[in-house]
Coordinates of N, CA and C in Angstrom, one line a residue:
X1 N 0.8 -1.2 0.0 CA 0.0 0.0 0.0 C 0.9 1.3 0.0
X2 N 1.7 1.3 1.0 CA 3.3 2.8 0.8 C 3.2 2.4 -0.8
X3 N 3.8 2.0 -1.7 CA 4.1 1.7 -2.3 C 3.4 2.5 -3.7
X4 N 2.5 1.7 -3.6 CA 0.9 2.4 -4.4 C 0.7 4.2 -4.5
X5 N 1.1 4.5 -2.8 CA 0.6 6.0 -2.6 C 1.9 6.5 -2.3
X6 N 2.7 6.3 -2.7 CA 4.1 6.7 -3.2 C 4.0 7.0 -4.6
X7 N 3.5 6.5 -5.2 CA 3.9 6.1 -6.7 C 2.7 7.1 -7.4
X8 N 1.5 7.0 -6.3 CA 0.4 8.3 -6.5 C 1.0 9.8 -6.3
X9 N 1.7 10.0 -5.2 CA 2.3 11.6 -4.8 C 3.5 11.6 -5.9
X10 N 4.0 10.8 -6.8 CA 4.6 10.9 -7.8 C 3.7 11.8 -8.5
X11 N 2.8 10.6 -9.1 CA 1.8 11.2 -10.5 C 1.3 13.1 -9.9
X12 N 0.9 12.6 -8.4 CA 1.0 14.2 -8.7 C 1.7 15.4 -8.7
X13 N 3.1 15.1 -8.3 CA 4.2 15.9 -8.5 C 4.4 15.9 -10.1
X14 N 4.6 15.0 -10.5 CA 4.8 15.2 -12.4 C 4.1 15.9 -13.1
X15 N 2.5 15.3 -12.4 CA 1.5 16.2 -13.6 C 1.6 18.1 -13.4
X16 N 2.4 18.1 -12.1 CA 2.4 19.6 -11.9 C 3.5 19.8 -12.4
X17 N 4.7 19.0 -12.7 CA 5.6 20.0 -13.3 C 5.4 19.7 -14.3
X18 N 4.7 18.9 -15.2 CA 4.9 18.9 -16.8 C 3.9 20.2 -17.1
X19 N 2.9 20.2 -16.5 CA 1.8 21.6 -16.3 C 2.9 22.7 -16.5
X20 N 4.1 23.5 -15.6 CA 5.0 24.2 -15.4 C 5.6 23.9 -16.6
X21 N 6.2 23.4 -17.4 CA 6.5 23.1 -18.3 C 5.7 23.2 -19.5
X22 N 4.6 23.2 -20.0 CA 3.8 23.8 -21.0 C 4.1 25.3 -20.7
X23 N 3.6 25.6 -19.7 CA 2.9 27.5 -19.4 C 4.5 27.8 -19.5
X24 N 5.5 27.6 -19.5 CA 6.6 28.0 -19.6 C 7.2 28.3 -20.9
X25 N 6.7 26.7 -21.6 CA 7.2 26.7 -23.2 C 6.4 27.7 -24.2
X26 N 5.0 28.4 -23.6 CA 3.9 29.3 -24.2 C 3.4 27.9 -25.2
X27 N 3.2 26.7 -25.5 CA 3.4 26.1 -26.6 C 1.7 26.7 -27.0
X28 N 1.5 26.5 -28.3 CA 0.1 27.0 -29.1 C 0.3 25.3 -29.9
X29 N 0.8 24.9 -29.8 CA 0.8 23.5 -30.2 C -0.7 22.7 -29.6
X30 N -2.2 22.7 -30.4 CA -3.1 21.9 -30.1 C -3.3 20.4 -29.7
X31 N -2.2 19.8 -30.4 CA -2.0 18.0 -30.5 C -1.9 17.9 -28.8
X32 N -0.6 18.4 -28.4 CA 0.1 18.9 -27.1 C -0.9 19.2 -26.2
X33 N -1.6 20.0 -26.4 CA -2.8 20.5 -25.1 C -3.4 19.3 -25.4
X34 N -3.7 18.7 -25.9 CA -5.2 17.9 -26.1 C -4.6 16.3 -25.5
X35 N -3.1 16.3 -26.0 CA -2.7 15.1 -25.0 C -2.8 15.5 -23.5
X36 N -2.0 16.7 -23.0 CA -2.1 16.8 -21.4 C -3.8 17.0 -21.4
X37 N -4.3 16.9 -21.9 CA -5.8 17.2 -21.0 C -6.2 15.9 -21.0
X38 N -5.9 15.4 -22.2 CA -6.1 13.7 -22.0 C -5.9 12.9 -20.8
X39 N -4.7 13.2 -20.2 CA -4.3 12.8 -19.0 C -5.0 13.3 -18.1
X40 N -5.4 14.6 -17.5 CA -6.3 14.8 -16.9 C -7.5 14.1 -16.4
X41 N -8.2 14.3 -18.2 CA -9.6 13.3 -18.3 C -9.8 11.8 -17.7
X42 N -8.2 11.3 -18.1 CA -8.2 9.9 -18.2 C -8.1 9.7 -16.4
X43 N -7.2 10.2 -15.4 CA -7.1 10.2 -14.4 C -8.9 10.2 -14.2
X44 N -9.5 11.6 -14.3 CA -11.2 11.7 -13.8 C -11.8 10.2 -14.3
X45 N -11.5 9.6 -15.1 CA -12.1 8.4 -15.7 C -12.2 7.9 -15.0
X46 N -10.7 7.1 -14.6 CA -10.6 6.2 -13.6 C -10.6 6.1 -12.0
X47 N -10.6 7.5 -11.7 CA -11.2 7.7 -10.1 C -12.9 7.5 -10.5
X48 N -13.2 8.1 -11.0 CA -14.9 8.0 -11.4 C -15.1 6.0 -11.6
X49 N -14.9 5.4 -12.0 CA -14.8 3.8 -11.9 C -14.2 3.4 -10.3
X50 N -13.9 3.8 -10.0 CA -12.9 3.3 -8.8 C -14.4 3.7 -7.7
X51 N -14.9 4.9 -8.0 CA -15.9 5.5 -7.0 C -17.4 4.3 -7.2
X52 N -17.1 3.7 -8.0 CA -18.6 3.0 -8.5 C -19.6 3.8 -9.2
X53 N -19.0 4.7 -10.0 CA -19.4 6.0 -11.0 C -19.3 5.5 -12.1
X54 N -20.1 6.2 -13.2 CA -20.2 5.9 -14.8 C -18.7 6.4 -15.1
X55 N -18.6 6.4 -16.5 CA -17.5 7.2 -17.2 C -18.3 7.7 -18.4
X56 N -19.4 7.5 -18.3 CA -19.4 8.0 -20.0 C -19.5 9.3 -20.5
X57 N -19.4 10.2 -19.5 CA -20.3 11.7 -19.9 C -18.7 12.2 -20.4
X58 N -17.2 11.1 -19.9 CA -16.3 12.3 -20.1 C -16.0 12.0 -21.6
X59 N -15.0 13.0 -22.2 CA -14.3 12.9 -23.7 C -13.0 12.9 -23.4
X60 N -12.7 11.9 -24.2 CA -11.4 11.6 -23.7 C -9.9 12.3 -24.7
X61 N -10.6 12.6 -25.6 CA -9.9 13.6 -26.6 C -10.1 14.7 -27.6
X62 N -10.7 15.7 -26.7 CA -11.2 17.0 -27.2 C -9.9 18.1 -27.1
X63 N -10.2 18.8 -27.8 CA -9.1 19.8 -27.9 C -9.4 21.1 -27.4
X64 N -8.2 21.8 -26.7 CA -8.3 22.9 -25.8 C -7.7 23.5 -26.2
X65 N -7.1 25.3 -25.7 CA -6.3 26.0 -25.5 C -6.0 26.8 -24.4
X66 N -6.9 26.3 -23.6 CA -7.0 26.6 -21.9 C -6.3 25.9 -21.1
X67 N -4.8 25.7 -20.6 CA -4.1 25.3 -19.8 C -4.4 25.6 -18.4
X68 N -5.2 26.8 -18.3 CA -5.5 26.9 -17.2 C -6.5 25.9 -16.5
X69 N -7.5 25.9 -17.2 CA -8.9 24.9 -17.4 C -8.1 23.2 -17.1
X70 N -7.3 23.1 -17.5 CA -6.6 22.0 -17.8 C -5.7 21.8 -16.5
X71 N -5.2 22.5 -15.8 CA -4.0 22.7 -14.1 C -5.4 22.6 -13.3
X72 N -6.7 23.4 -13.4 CA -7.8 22.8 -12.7 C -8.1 21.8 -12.7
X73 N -8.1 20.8 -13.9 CA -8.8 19.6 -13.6 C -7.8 18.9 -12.9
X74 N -6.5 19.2 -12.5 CA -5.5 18.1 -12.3 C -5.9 18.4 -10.7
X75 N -5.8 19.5 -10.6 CA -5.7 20.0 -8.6 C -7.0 19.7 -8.4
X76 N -7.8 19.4 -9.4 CA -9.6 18.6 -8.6 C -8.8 17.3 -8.7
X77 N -8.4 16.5 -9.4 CA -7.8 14.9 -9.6 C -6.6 14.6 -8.6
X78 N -5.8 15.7 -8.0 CA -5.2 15.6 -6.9 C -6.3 15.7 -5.6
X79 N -7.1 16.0 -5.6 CA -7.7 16.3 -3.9 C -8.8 15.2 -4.4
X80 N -9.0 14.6 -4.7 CA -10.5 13.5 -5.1 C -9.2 12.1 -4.9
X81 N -8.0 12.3 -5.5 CA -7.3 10.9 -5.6 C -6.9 10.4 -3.9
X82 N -7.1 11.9 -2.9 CA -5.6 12.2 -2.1 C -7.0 11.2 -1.0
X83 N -8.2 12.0 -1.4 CA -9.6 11.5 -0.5 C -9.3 9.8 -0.8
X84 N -10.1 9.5 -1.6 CA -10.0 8.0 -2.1 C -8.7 7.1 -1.5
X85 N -7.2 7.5 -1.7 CA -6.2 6.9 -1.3 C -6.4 7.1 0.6
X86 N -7.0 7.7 0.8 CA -7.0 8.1 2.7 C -7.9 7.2 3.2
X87 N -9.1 7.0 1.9 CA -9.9 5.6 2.9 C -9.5 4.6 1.8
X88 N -8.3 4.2 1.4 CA -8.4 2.7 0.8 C -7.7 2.1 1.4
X89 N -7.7 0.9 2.5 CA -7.2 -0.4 3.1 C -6.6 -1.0 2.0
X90 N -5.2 -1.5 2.2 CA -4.3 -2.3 1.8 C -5.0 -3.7 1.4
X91 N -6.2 -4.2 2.3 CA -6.9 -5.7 2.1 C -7.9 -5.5 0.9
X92 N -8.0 -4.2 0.6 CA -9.2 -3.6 -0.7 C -8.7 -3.4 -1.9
X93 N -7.2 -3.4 -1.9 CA -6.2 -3.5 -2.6 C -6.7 -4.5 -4.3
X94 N -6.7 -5.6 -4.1 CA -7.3 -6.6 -4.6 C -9.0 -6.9 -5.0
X95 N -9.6 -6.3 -4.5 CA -11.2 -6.1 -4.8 C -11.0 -6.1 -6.0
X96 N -12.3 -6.2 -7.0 CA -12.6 -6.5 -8.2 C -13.5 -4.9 -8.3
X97 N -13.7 -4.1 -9.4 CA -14.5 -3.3 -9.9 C -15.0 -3.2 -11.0
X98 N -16.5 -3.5 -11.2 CA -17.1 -3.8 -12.2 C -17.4 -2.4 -13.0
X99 N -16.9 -2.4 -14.5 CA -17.7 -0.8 -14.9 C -17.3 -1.1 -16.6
X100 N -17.8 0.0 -17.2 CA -17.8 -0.4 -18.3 C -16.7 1.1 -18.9
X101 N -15.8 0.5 -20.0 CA -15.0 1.6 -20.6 C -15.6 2.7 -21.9
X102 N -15.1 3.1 -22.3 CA -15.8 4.7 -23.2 C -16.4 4.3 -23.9
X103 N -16.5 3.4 -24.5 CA -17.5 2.2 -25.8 C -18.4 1.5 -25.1
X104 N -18.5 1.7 -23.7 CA -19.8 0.9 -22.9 C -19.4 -0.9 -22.9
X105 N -18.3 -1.6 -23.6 CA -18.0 -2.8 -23.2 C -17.3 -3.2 -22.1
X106 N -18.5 -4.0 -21.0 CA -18.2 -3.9 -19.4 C -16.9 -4.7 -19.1
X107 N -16.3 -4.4 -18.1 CA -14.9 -5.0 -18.1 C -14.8 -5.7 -16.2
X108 N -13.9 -6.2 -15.5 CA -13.8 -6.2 -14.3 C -12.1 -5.8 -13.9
X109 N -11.8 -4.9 -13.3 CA -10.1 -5.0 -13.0 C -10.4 -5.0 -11.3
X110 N -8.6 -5.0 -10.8 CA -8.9 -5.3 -9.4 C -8.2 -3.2 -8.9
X111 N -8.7 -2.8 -7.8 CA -8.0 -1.7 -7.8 C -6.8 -1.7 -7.6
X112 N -6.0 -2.1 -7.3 CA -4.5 -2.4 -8.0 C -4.1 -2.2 -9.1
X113 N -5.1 -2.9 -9.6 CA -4.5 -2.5 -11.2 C -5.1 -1.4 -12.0
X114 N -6.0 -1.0 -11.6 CA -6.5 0.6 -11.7 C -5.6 1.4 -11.7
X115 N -5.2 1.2 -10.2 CA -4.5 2.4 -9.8 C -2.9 2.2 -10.6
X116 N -2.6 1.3 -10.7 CA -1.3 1.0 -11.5 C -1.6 1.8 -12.6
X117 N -2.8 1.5 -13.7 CA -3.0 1.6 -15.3 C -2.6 3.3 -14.5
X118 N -3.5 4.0 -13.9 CA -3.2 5.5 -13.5 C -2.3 6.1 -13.6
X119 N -1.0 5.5 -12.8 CA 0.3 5.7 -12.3 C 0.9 5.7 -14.2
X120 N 0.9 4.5 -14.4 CA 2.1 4.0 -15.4 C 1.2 5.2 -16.6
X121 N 0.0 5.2 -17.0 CA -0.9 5.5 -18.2 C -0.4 7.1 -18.3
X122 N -0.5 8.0 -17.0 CA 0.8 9.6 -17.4 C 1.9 9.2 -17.6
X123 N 2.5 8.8 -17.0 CA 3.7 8.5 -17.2 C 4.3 8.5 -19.0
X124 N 3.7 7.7 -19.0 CA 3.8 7.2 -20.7 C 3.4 8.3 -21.2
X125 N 2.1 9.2 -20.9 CA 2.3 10.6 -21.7 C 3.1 11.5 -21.5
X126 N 3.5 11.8 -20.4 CA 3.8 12.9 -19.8 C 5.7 12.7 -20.8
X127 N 6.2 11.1 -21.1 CA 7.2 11.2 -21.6 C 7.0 11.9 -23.1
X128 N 5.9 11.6 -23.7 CA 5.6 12.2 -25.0 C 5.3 13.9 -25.1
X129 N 4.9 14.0 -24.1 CA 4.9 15.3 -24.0 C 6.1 16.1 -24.0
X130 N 7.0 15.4 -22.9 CA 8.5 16.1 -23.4 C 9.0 16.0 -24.4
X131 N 9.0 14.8 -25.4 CA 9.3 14.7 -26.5 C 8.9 15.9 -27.2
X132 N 7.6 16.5 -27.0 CA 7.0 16.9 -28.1 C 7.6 18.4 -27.8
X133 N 7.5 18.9 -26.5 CA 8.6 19.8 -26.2 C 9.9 20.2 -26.4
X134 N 10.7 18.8 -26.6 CA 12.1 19.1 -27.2 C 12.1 19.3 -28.5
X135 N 10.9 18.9 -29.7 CA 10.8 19.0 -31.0 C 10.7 20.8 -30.9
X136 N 9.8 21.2 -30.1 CA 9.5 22.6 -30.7 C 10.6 23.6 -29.6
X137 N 11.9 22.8 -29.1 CA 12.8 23.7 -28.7 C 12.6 24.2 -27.6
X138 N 11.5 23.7 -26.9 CA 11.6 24.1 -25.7 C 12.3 23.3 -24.6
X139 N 11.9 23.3 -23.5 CA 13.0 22.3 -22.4 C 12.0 21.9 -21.8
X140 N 12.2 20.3 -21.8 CA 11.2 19.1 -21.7 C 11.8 19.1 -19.8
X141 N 11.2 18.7 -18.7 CA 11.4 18.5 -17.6 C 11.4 17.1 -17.0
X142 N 12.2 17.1 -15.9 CA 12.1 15.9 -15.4 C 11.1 15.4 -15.1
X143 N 10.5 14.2 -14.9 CA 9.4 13.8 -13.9 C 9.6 12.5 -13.6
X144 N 11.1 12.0 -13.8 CA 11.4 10.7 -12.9 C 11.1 10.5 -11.8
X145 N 10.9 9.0 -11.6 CA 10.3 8.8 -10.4 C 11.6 9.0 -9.4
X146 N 12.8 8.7 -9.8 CA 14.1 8.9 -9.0 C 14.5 10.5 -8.5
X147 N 13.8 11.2 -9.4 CA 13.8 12.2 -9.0 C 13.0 12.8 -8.3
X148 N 12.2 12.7 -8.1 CA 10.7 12.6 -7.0 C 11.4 12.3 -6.0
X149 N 11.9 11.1 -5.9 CA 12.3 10.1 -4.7 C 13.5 10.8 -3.7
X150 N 13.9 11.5 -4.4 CA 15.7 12.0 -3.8 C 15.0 13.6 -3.5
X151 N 13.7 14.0 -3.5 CA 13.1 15.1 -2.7 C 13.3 15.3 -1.2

């Protein structure tokens, strides 16, 4: 359970500095916004499944140019994650959650593995995003977990 909510106060140290890192680069790059909001969305997805909530009302790839709009949804997805991780028991860990994904085909995962897909699923963007940052010359930021860790 340390483990899990370690790896959580990661995701949300990263998603704030890769945030820092757009508003810095000014990027006007739409692909760019529309990934980090992705990540946002996709986080709201899966706390909303984890709650015994639908998902369907959200879009998982609409396009923005409100970064601002976008650092809000993260700091609601940090204080909704920080609640949920404060009442989850280590023995709940392994529970099963029944819910259906954005195409309505029902699925079962265990919260573990939720919360992993969560963890690992920015991660994986957040590296693309820097990518896509060093392409347009700006300066892509850390968000290693090693560097988190040595805080």
């Amino acid at each position: 359970m340390n483990t899990i909510k370690r790896m959580m106060d990661h995701l949300y140290w990263a998603d704030e500095r890769i945030l820092d890192a757009l508003e810095e680069s000014k990027t006007e790059n739409k692909e760019l916004l529309k990934l980090v909001r992705h990540v946002a969305v996709a986080e709201q997805v899966w706390l909303s499944r984890l709650q015994g909530k639908g998902s369907a009302q959200y879009s998982l790839w609409e396009e923005t140019e409100d970064l601002t709009a976008i650092r809000e949804m993260f700091e609601e997805n940090i204080e909704q994650y920080r609640v949920y991780m404060d009442g989850l028991e280590e023995f709940k860990l392994d529970e099963i959650i029944d819910y259906a994904n954005q195409s309505g085909v029902p699925f079962r995962t265990s919260i573990r593995d939720i919360l992993s897909q969560v963890i690992l699923h920015g991660q994986y963007h957040r590296g693309q995003i820097n990518r896509a940052l060093r392409i347009e010359s700006a300066e892509p930021v850390q968000v290693d977990y090693i560097t988190f860790a040595r805080l």
